[in-house]
Coordinates of C-alpha atoms in Angstrom, one line a residue:
X1 CA -6.1 -16.6 -35.4
X2 CA -6.2 -13.0 -36.1
X3 CA -7.5 -11.8 -39.4
X4 CA -6.1 -8.1 -38.3
X5 CA -2.8 -8.7 -41.3
X6 CA -2.8 -11.5 -44.0
X7 CA -1.0 -14.7 -43.6
X8 CA 1.8 -15.4 -46.3
X9 CA -0.2 -17.9 -48.4
X10 CA 3.3 -19.8 -48.4
X11 CA 3.8 -21.7 -45.4
X12 CA 7.6 -21.9 -45.6
X13 CA 7.5 -17.9 -45.7
X14 CA 5.7 -18.3 -41.9
X15 CA 3.1 -16.2 -39.8
X16 CA 4.6 -13.2 -41.2
X17 CA 7.0 -12.9 -44.7
X18 CA 8.9 -10.3 -46.6
X19 CA 7.3 -6.9 -46.3
X20 CA 5.8 -7.2 -43.1
X21 CA 7.0 -5.0 -39.9
X22 CA 7.6 -7.6 -38.3
X23 CA 10.4 -8.9 -40.2
X24 CA 11.6 -5.4 -40.3
X25 CA 11.3 -4.7 -36.8
X26 CA 13.1 -8.2 -35.8
X27 CA 15.8 -7.8 -38.0
X28 CA 16.8 -4.1 -36.8
X29 CA 20.2 -4.8 -34.3
X30 CA 18.1 -2.5 -31.8
X31 CA 15.8 -5.1 -31.2
X32 CA 18.1 -7.1 -28.8
X33 CA 18.2 -4.4 -26.1
X34 CA 14.7 -3.8 -26.6
X35 CA 14.2 -7.3 -25.3
X36 CA 16.6 -7.2 -22.4
X37 CA 14.5 -4.0 -21.3
X38 CA 11.4 -6.3 -21.4
X39 CA 12.7 -8.7 -19.3
X40 CA 13.4 -6.1 -16.5
X41 CA 10.0 -5.1 -16.7
X42 CA 8.5 -8.4 -16.7
X43 CA 9.7 -8.4 -13.6
X44 CA 7.9 -6.4 -11.7
X45 CA 4.3 -8.7 -12.2
X46 CA 4.8 -10.9 -9.1
X47 CA 2.7 -13.5 -10.5
X48 CA 4.4 -13.8 -13.7
X49 CA 7.8 -13.3 -11.9
X50 CA 6.4 -16.5 -9.7
X51 CA 6.3 -18.7 -12.6
X52 CA 9.8 -18.1 -13.4
X53 CA 11.3 -18.4 -10.1
X54 CA 9.5 -21.7 -9.4
X55 CA 9.4 -23.5 -12.2
X56 CA 12.3 -22.4 -14.0
X57 CA 16.4 -23.0 -14.2
X58 CA 16.7 -19.0 -14.5
X59 CA 19.2 -18.9 -11.2
X60 CA 21.2 -21.6 -12.2
X61 CA 21.3 -21.8 -16.0
X62 CA 20.7 -18.4 -17.1
X63 CA 22.6 -18.8 -20.6
X64 CA 20.9 -21.6 -22.1
X65 CA 17.9 -20.3 -21.0
X66 CA 18.1 -16.8 -22.6
X67 CA 19.5 -18.8 -25.6
X68 CA 16.4 -20.7 -25.5
X69 CA 14.1 -17.5 -25.6
X70 CA 15.8 -15.7 -28.3
X71 CA 16.0 -19.2 -30.4
X72 CA 11.7 -19.0 -29.8
X73 CA 11.2 -15.5 -30.6
X74 CA 13.4 -16.0 -34.0
X75 CA 11.7 -19.3 -35.3
X76 CA 8.2 -17.5 -34.4
X77 CA 9.5 -14.4 -36.5
X78 CA 11.3 -16.0 -39.5
X79 CA 10.2 -19.9 -39.1
X80 CA 7.9 -22.0 -41.5
X81 CA 4.6 -22.1 -39.9
X82 CA 5.1 -25.9 -39.6
X83 CA 8.2 -25.4 -37.1
X84 CA 6.6 -22.2 -35.1
X85 CA 3.3 -24.7 -34.9
X86 CA 5.6 -27.3 -33.2
X87 CA 8.0 -25.1 -30.9
X88 CA 4.7 -23.0 -29.9
X89 CA 2.8 -26.7 -29.3
X90 CA 5.5 -27.4 -27.1
X91 CA 5.8 -24.4 -25.0
X92 CA 2.1 -24.1 -24.3
X93 CA 2.7 -27.8 -23.3
X94 CA 5.4 -26.9 -20.8
X95 CA 3.2 -24.2 -19.5
X96 CA 0.4 -26.5 -18.1
X97 CA 3.0 -27.6 -15.9
X98 CA 3.5 -24.2 -14.8
X99 CA 0.9 -23.0 -11.8
X100 CA 1.2 -22.7 -7.5
X101 CA 1.2 -19.5 -5.3
X102 CA 2.9 -16.4 -5.7
X103 CA 4.4 -15.5 -2.4
X104 CA 4.1 -11.8 -3.0
X105 CA 0.5 -11.6 -3.3
X106 CA -0.5 -14.7 -2.2
X107 CA -2.6 -15.4 -5.2
X108 CA -2.5 -18.3 -7.4
X109 CA -0.3 -18.2 -10.9
X110 CA -0.9 -20.6 -14.0
X111 CA 1.6 -20.1 -17.0
X112 CA -1.3 -20.6 -19.2
X113 CA -3.6 -17.9 -17.6
X114 CA -4.7 -15.2 -20.6
X115 CA -3.4 -12.4 -18.2
X116 CA 0.0 -13.7 -17.9
X117 CA 0.3 -14.3 -21.0
X118 CA -1.1 -11.1 -22.0
X119 CA 1.9 -9.2 -19.8
X120 CA 4.6 -11.1 -21.3
X121 CA 3.5 -10.4 -25.2
X122 CA 3.0 -6.6 -24.5
X123 CA 6.0 -5.7 -22.8
X124 CA 8.1 -7.9 -24.9
X125 CA 6.8 -6.3 -28.2
X126 CA 6.6 -2.7 -26.5
X127 CA 11.1 -3.5 -25.7
X128 CA 11.1 -4.7 -29.6
X129 CA 9.1 -1.9 -31.0
X130 CA 10.6 1.2 -28.7
X131 CA 13.9 0.6 -28.6
X132 CA 13.9 0.3 -32.7
X133 CA 12.2 3.7 -32.7
X134 CA 14.5 5.0 -30.2
X135 CA 17.5 3.8 -31.9
X136 CA 16.3 5.8 -35.2
X137 CA 15.0 2.6 -37.3
X138 CA 13.0 4.7 -39.6
X139 CA 9.3 3.4 -39.0
X140 CA 6.3 5.3 -39.5
X141 CA 3.6 5.7 -36.6
X142 CA 1.6 3.4 -39.3
X143 CA 4.0 0.9 -39.1
X144 CA 4.6 0.7 -35.6
X145 CA 0.8 -0.1 -35.3
X146 CA 1.0 -2.8 -38.1
X147 CA 3.9 -4.4 -36.1
X148 CA 1.6 -4.4 -32.9
X149 CA -1.2 -5.8 -35.2
X150 CA 1.0 -8.0 -36.4
X151 CA 2.2 -9.8 -33.3
X152 CA -1.2 -10.4 -32.2
X153 CA -0.7 -13.5 -33.8
X154 CA 2.4 -14.2 -32.0
X155 CA 0.4 -14.4 -28.7
X156 CA -2.6 -15.9 -30.0
X157 CA -0.2 -19.0 -30.7
X158 CA 0.7 -19.6 -27.0
X159 CA -3.2 -18.9 -26.1
X160 CA -3.2 -15.2 -25.6
X161 CA -6.5 -13.3 -26.0
X162 CA -7.7 -9.7 -26.2
X163 CA -4.1 -8.9 -26.9
X164 CA -3.3 -4.5 -27.4
X165 CA -2.9 -4.1 -31.2
X166 CA -2.0 -0.6 -31.5
X167 CA 0.6 2.1 -29.6
X168 CA -2.6 3.6 -28.5
X169 CA -4.1 -0.3 -26.9
X170 CA -0.5 -0.9 -25.3
X171 CA -0.9 2.2 -23.2
X172 CA -4.2 1.9 -21.9
X173 CA -3.1 -1.8 -21.0
X174 CA 0.3 -0.9 -19.3
X175 CA -2.2 2.0 -17.6
X176 CA -4.8 -0.2 -16.5
X177 CA -2.4 -3.0 -15.3
X178 CA 0.2 -1.0 -13.2
X179 CA -1.6 -1.6 -10.0
X180 CA -1.2 -5.0 -10.0
X181 CA 2.6 -4.4 -10.9
X182 CA 5.3 -4.2 -7.8
X183 CA 8.8 -4.5 -6.7
X184 CA 9.7 -7.2 -4.3
X185 CA 13.3 -9.1 -3.3
X186 CA 11.7 -11.6 -6.0
X187 CA 12.0 -8.7 -8.6
X188 CA 14.8 -7.0 -7.1
X189 CA 16.9 -10.5 -7.0
X190 CA 15.9 -11.0 -10.6
X191 CA 17.0 -7.9 -11.9
X192 CA 20.1 -8.2 -10.3
X193 CA 20.8 -11.7 -12.1
X194 CA 20.2 -9.5 -15.4
X195 CA 22.8 -7.3 -14.6
X196 CA 25.4 -9.9 -13.4
X197 CA 24.6 -13.4 -14.4
X198 CA 26.6 -16.0 -13.5
X199 CA 29.8 -16.9 -16.2
X200 CA 32.0 -19.5 -16.4
X201 CA 35.5 -18.5 -14.4
X202 CA 37.8 -19.0 -17.6
X203 CA 35.2 -17.0 -19.9
X204 CA 35.1 -14.4 -16.5
X205 CA 38.4 -13.8 -16.6
X206 CA 39.6 -14.0 -20.0
X207 CA 37.1 -12.8 -22.1
X208 CA 35.4 -8.8 -22.0
X209 CA 31.7 -11.2 -21.9
X210 CA 31.2 -9.6 -18.6
X211 CA 31.7 -5.9 -18.8
X212 CA 30.1 -6.2 -22.2
X213 CA 27.1 -7.7 -21.3
X214 CA 26.8 -5.3 -18.3
X215 CA 27.0 -2.5 -20.8
X216 CA 24.1 -4.2 -22.8
X217 CA 22.0 -5.1 -19.5
X218 CA 22.4 -1.6 -18.3
X219 CA 21.1 -0.3 -21.5
X220 CA 18.4 -2.4 -21.2
X221 CA 17.2 -1.4 -17.7
X222 CA 17.4 2.3 -19.2
X223 CA 15.2 1.7 -22.4
X224 CA 12.1 0.7 -19.9
X225 CA 9.5 3.1 -19.6
X226 CA 10.2 5.6 -16.7
X227 CA 7.5 4.2 -14.6
X228 CA 9.0 1.0 -14.5
X229 CA 12.7 1.8 -13.6
X230 CA 10.7 3.9 -10.5
X231 CA 8.8 0.7 -9.3
X232 CA 12.3 -0.6 -9.5
X233 CA 13.9 1.7 -7.1
X234 CA 15.9 4.4 -9.7
X235 CA 15.1 7.6 -10.4
X236 CA 12.9 7.8 -13.4
X237 CA 14.5 10.8 -15.0
X238 CA 13.9 12.2 -18.8
X239 CA 18.0 12.6 -18.7
X240 CA 18.1 8.8 -18.3
X241 CA 15.5 8.8 -21.4
X242 CA 18.1 11.2 -23.3
X243 CA 21.2 9.2 -22.4
X244 CA 19.3 5.4 -23.2
X245 CA 18.6 7.0 -27.1
X246 CA 21.5 8.4 -27.6
X247 CA 23.2 5.2 -26.4
X248 CA 20.8 2.7 -28.4
X249 CA 21.5 5.0 -31.7
X250 CA 25.1 4.7 -31.3
X251 CA 25.2 0.8 -30.7
X252 CA 22.6 0.6 -33.7
X253 CA 24.8 2.4 -36.0
X254 CA 28.2 0.7 -35.0
X255 CA 26.5 -3.1 -35.5
X256 CA 25.0 -1.9 -38.9
X257 CA 28.8 -0.9 -40.1
X258 CA 29.8 -4.9 -39.1
X259 CA 29.4 -7.6 -41.7
X260 CA 26.1 -9.0 -42.3
X261 CA 27.4 -12.1 -40.5
X262 CA 27.7 -10.3 -37.3
X263 CA 24.6 -8.0 -37.3
X264 CA 22.1 -10.9 -37.3
X265 CA 21.7 -15.0 -36.7
X266 CA 21.8 -17.3 -39.4
X267 CA 17.7 -17.5 -39.3
X268 CA 17.0 -13.8 -40.0
X269 CA 19.9 -13.5 -42.3
X270 CA 18.2 -16.8 -44.6
X271 CA 14.9 -15.2 -44.3
X272 CA 15.7 -11.5 -45.3
X273 CA 18.0 -12.7 -48.1
X274 CA 14.7 -14.7 -49.3
X275 CA 12.7 -12.0 -48.6
X276 CA 15.1 -9.5 -51.0
X277 CA 14.7 -12.5 -53.8
X278 CA 11.2 -12.3 -53.8
X279 CA 11.1 -8.8 -54.0
X280 CA 13.4 -8.2 -56.4
X281 CA 11.2 -11.2 -58.6
X282 CA 8.5 -8.4 -58.0
X283 CA 10.2 -5.6 -59.0

């Protein structure tokens, strides 16, 4: 396990703990749309997408899969180390069976491949960090780099190696990996599924779930790097960046004005309450 940043002494505080930038970033309302942006960008890696397309229920069971992904991220962020180790071990074992041939490139893939683990990790943490920064989350440059350094730990839990640990390293990584990326019929299908996932008829007709998700997913798409939007076939215009920045700021302000129970899930609320208590004791 990386020694870039210290691990809390108390295993109940997990791998990051009170005062970590990870807890700060992942509790921010803007992190959610950043995670959606990462899903769009991830679809541009043919071998990574082949594993999802051929070995998951992404097409037919969209919402439960999304919920499981969110639960995993929140558990790794805030959960006690024993629980994090258990759930990460489960994912590693599941990855052992995810292998095959990517029809786009003709190359073999395996979910446990460090290259693919690195791609999924970097797009994810970049999405979280970039969205929070653009939303006005108040992170300093040092905090942004520290978040990425802390998050190396999350990648290592699944077998990730040579993981970028700063903004400069992430930029270099994206530059190096871009020749491997491409849009395809499979990536277009995945993007459309993200924009308009299936909903039960009653939910679609009697609730604002469909337009609400469409607005959130569209924001996620716009939050991608310009080069990623261009690869998906849409213009990577500076005006899109500006509009996405304004929307994510407005969304963050709106959510922060809501009651605490609406802002964050129970796992994050419990951890942040513990952080507040511990920092209060130390004052």
